XYZ file of C-alpha atoms in Angstrom:
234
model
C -23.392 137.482 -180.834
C -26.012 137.430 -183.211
C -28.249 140.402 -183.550
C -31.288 138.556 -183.231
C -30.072 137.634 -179.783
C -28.993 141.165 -178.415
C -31.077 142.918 -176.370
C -32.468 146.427 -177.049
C -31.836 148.807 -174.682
C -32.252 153.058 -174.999
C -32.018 155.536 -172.530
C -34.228 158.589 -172.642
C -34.260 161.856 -170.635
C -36.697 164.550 -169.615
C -35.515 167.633 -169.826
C -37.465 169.541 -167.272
C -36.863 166.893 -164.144
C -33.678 165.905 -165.419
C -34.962 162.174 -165.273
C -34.021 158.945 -167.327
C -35.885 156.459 -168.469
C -34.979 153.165 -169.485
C -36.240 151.235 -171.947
C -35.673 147.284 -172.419
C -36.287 144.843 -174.722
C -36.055 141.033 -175.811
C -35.608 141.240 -179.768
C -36.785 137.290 -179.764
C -40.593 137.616 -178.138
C -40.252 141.328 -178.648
C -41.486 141.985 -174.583
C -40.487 145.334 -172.884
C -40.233 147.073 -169.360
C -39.888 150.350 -168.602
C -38.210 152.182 -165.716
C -39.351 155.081 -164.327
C -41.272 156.682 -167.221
C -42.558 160.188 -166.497
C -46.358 160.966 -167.302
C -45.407 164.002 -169.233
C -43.240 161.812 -171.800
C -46.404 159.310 -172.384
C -46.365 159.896 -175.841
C -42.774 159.973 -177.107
C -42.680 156.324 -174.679
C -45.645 154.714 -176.935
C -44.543 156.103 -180.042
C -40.823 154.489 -179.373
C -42.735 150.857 -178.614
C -44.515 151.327 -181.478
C -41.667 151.997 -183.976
C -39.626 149.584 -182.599
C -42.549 146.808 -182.594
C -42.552 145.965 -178.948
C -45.343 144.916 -176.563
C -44.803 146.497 -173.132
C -45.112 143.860 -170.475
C -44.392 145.765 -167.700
C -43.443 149.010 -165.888
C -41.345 149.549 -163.114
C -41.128 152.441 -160.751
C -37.519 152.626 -158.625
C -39.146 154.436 -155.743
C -42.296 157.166 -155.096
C -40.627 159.881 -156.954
C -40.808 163.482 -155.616
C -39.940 165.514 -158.504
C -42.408 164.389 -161.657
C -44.951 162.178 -161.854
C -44.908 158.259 -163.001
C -46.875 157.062 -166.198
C -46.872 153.527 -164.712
C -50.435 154.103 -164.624
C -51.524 155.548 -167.591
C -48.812 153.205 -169.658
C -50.803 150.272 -167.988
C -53.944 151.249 -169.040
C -52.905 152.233 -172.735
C -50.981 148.816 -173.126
C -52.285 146.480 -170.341
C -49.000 146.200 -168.914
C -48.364 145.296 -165.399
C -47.263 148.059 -163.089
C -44.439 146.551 -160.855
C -42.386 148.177 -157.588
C -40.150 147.184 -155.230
C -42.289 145.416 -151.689
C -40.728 148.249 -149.189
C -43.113 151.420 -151.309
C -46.240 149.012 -150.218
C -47.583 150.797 -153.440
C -51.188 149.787 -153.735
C -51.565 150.765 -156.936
C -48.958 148.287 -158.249
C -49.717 144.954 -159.937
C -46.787 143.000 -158.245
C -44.124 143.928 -155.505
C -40.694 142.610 -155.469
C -38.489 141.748 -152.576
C -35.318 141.560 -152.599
C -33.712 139.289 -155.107
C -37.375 138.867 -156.700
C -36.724 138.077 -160.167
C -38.669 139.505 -163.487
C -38.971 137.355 -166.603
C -39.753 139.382 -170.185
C -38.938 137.465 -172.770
C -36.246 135.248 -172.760
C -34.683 138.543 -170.531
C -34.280 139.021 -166.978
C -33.824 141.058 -163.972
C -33.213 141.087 -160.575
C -34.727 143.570 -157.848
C -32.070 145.250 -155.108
C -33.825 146.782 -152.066
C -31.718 149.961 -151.685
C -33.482 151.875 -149.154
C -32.599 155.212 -147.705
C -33.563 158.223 -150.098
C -37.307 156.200 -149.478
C -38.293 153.518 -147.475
C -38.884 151.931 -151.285
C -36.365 152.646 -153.169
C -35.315 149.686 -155.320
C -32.630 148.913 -157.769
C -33.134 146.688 -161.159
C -29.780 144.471 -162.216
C -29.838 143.004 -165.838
C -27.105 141.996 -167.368
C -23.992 144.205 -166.897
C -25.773 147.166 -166.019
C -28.011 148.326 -162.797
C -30.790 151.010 -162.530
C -30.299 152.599 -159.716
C -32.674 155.036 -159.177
C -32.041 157.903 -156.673
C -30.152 155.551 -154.601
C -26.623 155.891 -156.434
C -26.378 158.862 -158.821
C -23.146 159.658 -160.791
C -21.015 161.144 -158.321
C -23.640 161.538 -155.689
C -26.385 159.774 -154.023
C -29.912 160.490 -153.019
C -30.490 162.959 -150.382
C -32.281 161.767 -146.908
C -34.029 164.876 -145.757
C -38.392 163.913 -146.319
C -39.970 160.759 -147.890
C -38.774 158.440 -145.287
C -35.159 159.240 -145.995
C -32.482 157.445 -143.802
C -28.856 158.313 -144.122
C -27.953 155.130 -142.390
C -29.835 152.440 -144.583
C -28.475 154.154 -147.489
C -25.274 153.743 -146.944
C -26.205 150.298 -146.118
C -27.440 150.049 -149.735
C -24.289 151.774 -151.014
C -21.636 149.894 -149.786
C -22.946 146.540 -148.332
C -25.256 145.850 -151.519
C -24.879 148.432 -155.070
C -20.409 148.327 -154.055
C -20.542 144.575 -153.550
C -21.603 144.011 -157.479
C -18.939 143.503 -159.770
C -16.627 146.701 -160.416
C -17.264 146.824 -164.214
C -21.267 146.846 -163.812
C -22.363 149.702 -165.901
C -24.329 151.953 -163.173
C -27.616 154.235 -164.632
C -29.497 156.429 -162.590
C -32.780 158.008 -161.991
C -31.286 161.527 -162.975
C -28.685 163.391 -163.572
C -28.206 167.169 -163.761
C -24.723 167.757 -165.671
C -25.168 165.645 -168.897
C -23.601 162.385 -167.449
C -25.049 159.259 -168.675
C -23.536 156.473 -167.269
C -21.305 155.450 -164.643
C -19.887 152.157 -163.266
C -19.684 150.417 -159.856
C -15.989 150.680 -159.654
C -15.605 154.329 -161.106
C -18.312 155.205 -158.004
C -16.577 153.191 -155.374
C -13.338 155.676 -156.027
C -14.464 158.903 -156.802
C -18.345 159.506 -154.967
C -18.385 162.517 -153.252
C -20.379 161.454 -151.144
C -18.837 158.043 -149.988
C -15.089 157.675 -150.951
C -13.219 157.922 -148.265
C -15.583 158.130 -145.690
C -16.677 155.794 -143.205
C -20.514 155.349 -142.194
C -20.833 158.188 -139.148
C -19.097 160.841 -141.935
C -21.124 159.621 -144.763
C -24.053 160.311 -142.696
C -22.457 163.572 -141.276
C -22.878 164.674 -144.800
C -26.060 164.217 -145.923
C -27.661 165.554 -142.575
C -25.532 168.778 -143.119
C -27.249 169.135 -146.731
C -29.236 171.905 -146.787
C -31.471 171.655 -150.324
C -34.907 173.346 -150.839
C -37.649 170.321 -151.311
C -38.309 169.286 -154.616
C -41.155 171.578 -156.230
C -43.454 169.137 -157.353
C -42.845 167.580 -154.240
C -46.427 168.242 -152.622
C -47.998 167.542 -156.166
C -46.064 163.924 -157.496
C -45.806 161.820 -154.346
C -49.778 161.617 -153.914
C -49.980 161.243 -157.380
C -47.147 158.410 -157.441
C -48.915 156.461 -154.333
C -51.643 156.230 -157.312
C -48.955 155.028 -159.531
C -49.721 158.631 -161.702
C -53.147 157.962 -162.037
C -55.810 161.069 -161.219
C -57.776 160.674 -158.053
């Protein structure tokens, strides 16, 4: 394929919440989205648009996060980008909500929103191309816990293995974080070897998370206020 025709795509981290954002973009009309940008990464994020010559179309959020705080809000207002979410976080602050199967158009790219509830009532997953953006529903390995935020251990495995397993095996899964250094994982490589789900059924599955016993998150009473403003100050 031409190189004028391939998409851009990078994958960033922050360090101190252990979160990835994505970045992608159509080389042809030179449009961009984000996913889950944090607020404390606002610069590096422009200066990357910048030097790669995109305009940023939209940002997209795959849930109310708990553990930093979103710069869907203060990326819209520095680049007049739309601030989109999935329907189920009835985000206010957002621009447009997708259901489930909603489609986005940047560019001559796509994607396609996944309701994948169960770490939060909202949580949504992004498919374009051979790759989906999972968020906190499917982490490498693992999954989002259930214990505050909505969380249901029941929908989520729903969302694991009646929508996320049902892709195609060789879909290139990314996440919302990871805290070992993994970058990427893929549906078929998590349908064997998730600790959380292979070779369980749904009443073990669940079993499991509700015997998880993690401290909350620390920004936890700080970023979900914020992130119903879409990061914003009140």
């Amino acid at each position: 394929m031409p190189d004028a025709l391939l998409p851009l795509f990078r994958q960033l981290f922050d360090p101190a919440s252990s979160t990835y954002t994505y970045l992608l973009g159509c080389r042809g009309s030179r449009a961009a989205v984000l996913i889950d940008p944090v607020r404390d990464q606002l610069e590096r994020d422009l200066a990357l648009l910048t030097g790669l010559g995109l305009e940023l179309h939209c940002v997209l959020d795959t849930h109310v996060h708990a553990d930093h705080v979103t710069a869907a809000g203060a990326l819209a207002d520095a680049t007049g980008a739309a601030i989109v979410a999935g329907a189920g976080s009835g985000l206010a602050c957002a621009d447009r909500l997708l259901d489930d199967g909603d489609e986005l158009r940047f560019g001559a790219e796509r994607l396609s929103a996944l309701a994948t509830p169960g770490h939060t009532s909202g949580c949504t997953s992004y498919l374009w191309r051979d790759r989906v953006f999972t968020g906190d529903a499917l982490l490498i390995g693992s999954c989002g816990r259930t214990d505050f935020q909505e969380g249901d251990a029941g929908k989520l495995w729903q969302s694991l293995t009646g929508k996320l397993y049902r892709l195609p095996g060789e879909s290139l899964v990314y996440p919302a974080h990871d805290y070992h250094g993994r970058r990427v994982s893929s549906i078929d490589q998590e349908r064997a070897g998730n600790e959380f789900t292979a070779g369980r059924d749904r009443d073990g599955f669940v079993a499991a998370l509700n015997a998880l016993q993690l401290a909350p998150p620390k920004l936890l009473d700080v970023a979900v206020p914020a992130n119903r403003r879409c990061g914003r100050d009140g």
